[in-house]
PDB file of C-alpha atoms in Angstrom:
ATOM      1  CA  UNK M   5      87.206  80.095 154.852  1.00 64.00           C
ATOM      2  CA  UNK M   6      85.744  79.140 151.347  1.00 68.00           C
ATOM      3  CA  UNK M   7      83.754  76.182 151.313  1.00 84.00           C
ATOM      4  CA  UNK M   8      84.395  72.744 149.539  1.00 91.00           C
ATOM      5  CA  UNK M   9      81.642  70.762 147.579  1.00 93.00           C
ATOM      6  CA  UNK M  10      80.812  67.676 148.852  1.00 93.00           C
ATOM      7  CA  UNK M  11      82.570  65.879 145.997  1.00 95.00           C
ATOM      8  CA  UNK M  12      85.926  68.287 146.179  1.00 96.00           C
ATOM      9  CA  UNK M  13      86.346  67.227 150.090  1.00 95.00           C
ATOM     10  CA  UNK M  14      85.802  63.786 149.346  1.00 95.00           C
ATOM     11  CA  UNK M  15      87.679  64.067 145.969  1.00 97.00           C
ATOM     12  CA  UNK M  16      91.028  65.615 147.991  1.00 97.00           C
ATOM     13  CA  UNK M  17      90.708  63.143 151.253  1.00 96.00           C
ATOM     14  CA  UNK M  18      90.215  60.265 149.124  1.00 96.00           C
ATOM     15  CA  UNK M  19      93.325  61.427 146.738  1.00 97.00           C
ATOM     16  CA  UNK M  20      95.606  62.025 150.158  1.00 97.00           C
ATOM     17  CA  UNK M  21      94.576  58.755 151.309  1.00 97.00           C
ATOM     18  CA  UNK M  22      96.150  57.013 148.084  1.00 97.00           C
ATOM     19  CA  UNK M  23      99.268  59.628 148.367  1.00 96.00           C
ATOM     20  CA  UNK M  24     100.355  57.859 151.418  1.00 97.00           C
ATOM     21  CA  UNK M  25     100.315  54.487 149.957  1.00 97.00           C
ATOM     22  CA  UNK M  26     103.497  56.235 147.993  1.00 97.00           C
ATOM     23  CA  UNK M  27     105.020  57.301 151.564  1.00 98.00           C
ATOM     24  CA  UNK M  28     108.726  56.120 151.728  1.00 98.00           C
ATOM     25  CA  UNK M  29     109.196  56.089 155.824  1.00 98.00           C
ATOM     26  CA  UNK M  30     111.534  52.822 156.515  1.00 98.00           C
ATOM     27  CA  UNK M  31     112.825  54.781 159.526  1.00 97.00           C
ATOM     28  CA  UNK M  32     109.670  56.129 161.557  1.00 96.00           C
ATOM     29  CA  UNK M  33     107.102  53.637 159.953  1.00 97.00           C
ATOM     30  CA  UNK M  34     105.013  57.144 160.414  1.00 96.00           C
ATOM     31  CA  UNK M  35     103.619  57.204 156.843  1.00 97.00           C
ATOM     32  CA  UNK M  36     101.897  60.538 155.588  1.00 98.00           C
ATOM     33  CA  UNK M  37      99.985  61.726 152.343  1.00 98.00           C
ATOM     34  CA  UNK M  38      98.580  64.713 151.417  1.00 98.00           C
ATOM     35  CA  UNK M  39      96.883  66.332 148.746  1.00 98.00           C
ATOM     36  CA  UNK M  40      96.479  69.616 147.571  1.00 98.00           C
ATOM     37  CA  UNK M  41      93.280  71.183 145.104  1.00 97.00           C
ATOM     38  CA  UNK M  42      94.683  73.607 142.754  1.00 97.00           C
ATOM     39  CA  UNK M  43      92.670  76.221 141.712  1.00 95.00           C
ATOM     40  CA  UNK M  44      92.028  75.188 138.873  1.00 95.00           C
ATOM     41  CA  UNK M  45      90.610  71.638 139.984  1.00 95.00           C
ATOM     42  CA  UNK M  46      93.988  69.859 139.660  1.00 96.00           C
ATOM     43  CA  UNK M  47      94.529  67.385 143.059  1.00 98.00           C
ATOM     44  CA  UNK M  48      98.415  66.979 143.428  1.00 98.00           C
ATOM     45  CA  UNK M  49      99.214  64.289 145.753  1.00 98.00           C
ATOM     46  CA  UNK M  50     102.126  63.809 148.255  1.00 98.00           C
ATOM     47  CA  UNK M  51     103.683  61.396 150.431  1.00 98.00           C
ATOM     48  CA  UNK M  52     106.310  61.768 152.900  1.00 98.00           C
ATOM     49  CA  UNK M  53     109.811  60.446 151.703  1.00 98.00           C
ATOM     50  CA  UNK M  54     112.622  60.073 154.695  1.00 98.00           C
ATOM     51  CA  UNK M  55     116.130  59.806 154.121  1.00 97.00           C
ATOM     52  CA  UNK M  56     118.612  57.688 156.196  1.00 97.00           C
ATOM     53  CA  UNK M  57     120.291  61.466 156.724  1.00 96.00           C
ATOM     54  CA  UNK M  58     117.001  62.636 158.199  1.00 93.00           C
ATOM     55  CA  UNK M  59     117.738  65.990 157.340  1.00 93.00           C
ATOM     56  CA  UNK M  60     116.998  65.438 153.737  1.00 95.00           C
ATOM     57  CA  UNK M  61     113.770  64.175 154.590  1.00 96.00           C
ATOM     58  CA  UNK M  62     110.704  66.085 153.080  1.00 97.00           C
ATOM     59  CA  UNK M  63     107.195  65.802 154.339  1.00 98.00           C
ATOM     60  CA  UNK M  64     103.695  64.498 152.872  1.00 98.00           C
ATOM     61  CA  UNK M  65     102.565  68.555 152.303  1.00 98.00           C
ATOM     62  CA  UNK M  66     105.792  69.643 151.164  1.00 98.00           C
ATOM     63  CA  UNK M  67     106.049  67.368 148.063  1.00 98.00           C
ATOM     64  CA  UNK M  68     102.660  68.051 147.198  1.00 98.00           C
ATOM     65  CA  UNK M  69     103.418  71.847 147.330  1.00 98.00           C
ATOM     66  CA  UNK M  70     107.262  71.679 145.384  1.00 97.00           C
ATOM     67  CA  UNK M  71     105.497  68.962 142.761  1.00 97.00           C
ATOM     68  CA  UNK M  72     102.894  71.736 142.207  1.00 97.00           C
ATOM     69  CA  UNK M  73     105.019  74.716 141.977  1.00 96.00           C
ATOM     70  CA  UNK M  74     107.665  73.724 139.876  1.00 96.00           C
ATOM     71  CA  UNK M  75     104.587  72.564 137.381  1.00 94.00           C
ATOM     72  CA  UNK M  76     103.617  76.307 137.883  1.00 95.00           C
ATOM     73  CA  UNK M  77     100.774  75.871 139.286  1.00 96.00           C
ATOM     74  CA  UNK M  78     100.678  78.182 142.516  1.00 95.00           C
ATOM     75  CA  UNK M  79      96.946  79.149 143.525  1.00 96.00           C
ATOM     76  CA  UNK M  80      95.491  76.513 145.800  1.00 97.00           C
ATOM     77  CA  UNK M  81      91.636  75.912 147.225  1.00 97.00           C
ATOM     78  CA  UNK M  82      92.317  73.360 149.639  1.00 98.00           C
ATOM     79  CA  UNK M  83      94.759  70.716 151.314  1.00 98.00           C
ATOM     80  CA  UNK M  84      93.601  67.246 153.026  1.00 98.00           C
ATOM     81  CA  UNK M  85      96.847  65.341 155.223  1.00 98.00           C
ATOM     82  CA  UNK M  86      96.048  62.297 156.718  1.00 97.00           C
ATOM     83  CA  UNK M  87      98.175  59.754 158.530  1.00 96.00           C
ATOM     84  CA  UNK M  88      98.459  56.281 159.838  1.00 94.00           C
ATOM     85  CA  UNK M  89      97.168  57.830 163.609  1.00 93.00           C
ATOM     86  CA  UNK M  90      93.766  57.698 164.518  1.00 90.00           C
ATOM     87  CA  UNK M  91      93.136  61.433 164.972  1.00 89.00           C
ATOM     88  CA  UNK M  92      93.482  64.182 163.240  1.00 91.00           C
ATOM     89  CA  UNK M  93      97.385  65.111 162.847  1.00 94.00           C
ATOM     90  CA  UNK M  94      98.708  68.642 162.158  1.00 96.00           C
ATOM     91  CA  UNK M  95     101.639  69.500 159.460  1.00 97.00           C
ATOM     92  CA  UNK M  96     104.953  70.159 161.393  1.00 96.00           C
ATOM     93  CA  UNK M  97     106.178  73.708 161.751  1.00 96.00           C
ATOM     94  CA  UNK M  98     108.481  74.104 158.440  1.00 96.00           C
ATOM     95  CA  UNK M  99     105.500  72.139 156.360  1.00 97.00           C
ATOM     96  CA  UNK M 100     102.916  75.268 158.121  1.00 97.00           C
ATOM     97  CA  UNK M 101     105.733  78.062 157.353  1.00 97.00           C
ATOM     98  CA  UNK M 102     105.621  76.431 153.320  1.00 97.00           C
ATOM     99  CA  UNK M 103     102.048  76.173 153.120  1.00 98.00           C
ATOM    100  CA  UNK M 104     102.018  80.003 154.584  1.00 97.00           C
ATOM    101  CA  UNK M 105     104.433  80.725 151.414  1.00 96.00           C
ATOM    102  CA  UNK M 106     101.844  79.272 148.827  1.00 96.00           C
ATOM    103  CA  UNK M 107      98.460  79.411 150.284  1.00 96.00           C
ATOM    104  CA  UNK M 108      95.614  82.263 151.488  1.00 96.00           C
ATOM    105  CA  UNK M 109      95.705  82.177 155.036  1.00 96.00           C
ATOM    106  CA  UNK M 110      91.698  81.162 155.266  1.00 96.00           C
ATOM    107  CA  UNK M 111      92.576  78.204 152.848  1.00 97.00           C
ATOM    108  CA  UNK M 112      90.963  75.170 154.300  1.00 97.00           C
ATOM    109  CA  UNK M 113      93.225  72.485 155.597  1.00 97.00           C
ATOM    110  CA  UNK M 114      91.293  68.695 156.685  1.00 97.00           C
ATOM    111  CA  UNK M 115      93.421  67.122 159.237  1.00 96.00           C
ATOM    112  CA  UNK M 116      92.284  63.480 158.617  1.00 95.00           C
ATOM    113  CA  UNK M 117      92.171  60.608 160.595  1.00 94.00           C
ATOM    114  CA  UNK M 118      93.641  57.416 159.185  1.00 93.00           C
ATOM    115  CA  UNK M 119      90.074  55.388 160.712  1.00 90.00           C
ATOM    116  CA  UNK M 120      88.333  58.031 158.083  1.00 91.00           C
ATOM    117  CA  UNK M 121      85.109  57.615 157.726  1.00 85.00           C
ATOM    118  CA  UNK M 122      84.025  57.379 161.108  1.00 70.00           C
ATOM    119  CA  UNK M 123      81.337  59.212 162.612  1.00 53.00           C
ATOM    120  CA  UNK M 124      80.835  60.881 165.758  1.00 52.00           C
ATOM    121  CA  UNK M 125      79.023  58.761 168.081  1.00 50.00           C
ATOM    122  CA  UNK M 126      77.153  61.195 170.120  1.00 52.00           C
ATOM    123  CA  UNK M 127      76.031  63.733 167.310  1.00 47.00           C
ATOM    124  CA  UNK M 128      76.136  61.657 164.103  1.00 46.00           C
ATOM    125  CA  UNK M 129      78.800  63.702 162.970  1.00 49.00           C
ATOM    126  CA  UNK M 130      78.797  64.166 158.964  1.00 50.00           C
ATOM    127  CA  UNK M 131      82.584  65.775 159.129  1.00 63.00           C
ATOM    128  CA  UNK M 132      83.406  62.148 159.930  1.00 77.00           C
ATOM    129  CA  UNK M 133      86.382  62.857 162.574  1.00 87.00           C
ATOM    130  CA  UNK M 134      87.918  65.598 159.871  1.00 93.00           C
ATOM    131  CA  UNK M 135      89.143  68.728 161.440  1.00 94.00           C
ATOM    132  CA  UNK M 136      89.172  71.503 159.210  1.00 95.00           C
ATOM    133  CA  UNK M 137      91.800  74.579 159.602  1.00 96.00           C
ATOM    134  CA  UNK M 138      93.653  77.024 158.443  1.00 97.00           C
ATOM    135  CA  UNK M 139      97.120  77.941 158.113  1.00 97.00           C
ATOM    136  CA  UNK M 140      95.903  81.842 159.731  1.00 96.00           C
ATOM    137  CA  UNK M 141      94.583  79.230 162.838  1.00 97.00           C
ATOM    138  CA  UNK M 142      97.612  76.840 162.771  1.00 97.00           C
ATOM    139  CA  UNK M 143     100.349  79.572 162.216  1.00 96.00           C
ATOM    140  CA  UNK M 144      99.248  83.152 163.653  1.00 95.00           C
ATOM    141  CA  UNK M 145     101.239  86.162 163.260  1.00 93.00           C
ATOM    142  CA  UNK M 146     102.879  84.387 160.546  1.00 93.00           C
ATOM    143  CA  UNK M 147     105.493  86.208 157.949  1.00 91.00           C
ATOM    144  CA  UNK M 148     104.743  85.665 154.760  1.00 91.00           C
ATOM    145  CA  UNK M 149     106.302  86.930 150.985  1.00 90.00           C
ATOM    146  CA  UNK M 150     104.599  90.149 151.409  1.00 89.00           C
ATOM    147  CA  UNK M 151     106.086  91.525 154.854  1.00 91.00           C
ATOM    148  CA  UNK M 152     109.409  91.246 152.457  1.00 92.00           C
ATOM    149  CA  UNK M 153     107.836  94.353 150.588  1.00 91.00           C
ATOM    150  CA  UNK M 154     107.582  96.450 153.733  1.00 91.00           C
ATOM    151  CA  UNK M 155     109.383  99.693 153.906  1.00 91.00           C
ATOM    152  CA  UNK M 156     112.325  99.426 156.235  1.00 88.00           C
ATOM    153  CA  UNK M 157     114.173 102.092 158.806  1.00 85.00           C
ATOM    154  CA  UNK M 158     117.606 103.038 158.067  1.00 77.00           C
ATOM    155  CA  UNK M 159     120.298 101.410 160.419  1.00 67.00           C
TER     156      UNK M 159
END
């Protein structure tokens, strides 16, 4: 997994924290942000916006992902979510199959906990209750754009 700087982590967890202040969830009340580092040092910010026809809802990590994409930018370093729960919350399954689409599979993800900083007790913990991922740990044996390219058997 490549490693953050100091300031980039706190940079993209402070940026997903403001995100969901922009969260639109009059339904669940679950509000979500998320931010993503472009490659190019660019932090994008999302925030989940619901829809009374829930289907048309889009997640936190979602917006953050279309909002950078359609600006062209498509190479990514790192993603923070973060939610109103006090642990660290996983995206859903179609925000993990997105992020699989547009991100290396050894990108870090920081699953953030909404009581952020806090510090482990026992050990002192400096990762501050922030579990960091991947989408190759959170989706395995994922398909991705390039199993599209494989050669296929006649039928």
């Amino acid at each position: 997994m490549a490693a953050l700087s100091e300031e980039q982590r706190e940079a993209l967890i402070n940026s997903a924290f403001e995100g969901k202040e922009f969260s639109y969830s009059p339904y669940s009340k679950f509000r979500v942000g998320a931010a993503l580092l472009a490659s190019d040092g660019t932090i994008i910010k999302g925030a989940n916006i619901e829809n009374a026809s829930y289907g048309g809802t889009i997640c936190a990590e979602r917006t953050a992902i279309v909002k950078s994409a359609s600006e062209g930018k498509r190479s990514f370093a790192a993603l923070a979510v973060v939610t109103d729960v006090k642990s660290a919350i996983s995206p859903c399954g179609l925000c993990r199959q997105v992020i699989r689409e547009f991100c290396a599979q050894d990108m870090p993800i920081l699953l953030v906990p909404a009581d952020y900083p806090q510090f482990n007790k026992d050990s002192g913990d400096a990762e501050k209750g922030v579990k960091q991922t991947s989408i190759g740990e959170l989706l395995p044996d994922s398909f991705g754009p390039e199993h599209l390219e494989l050669p296929r058997g006649t039928v």
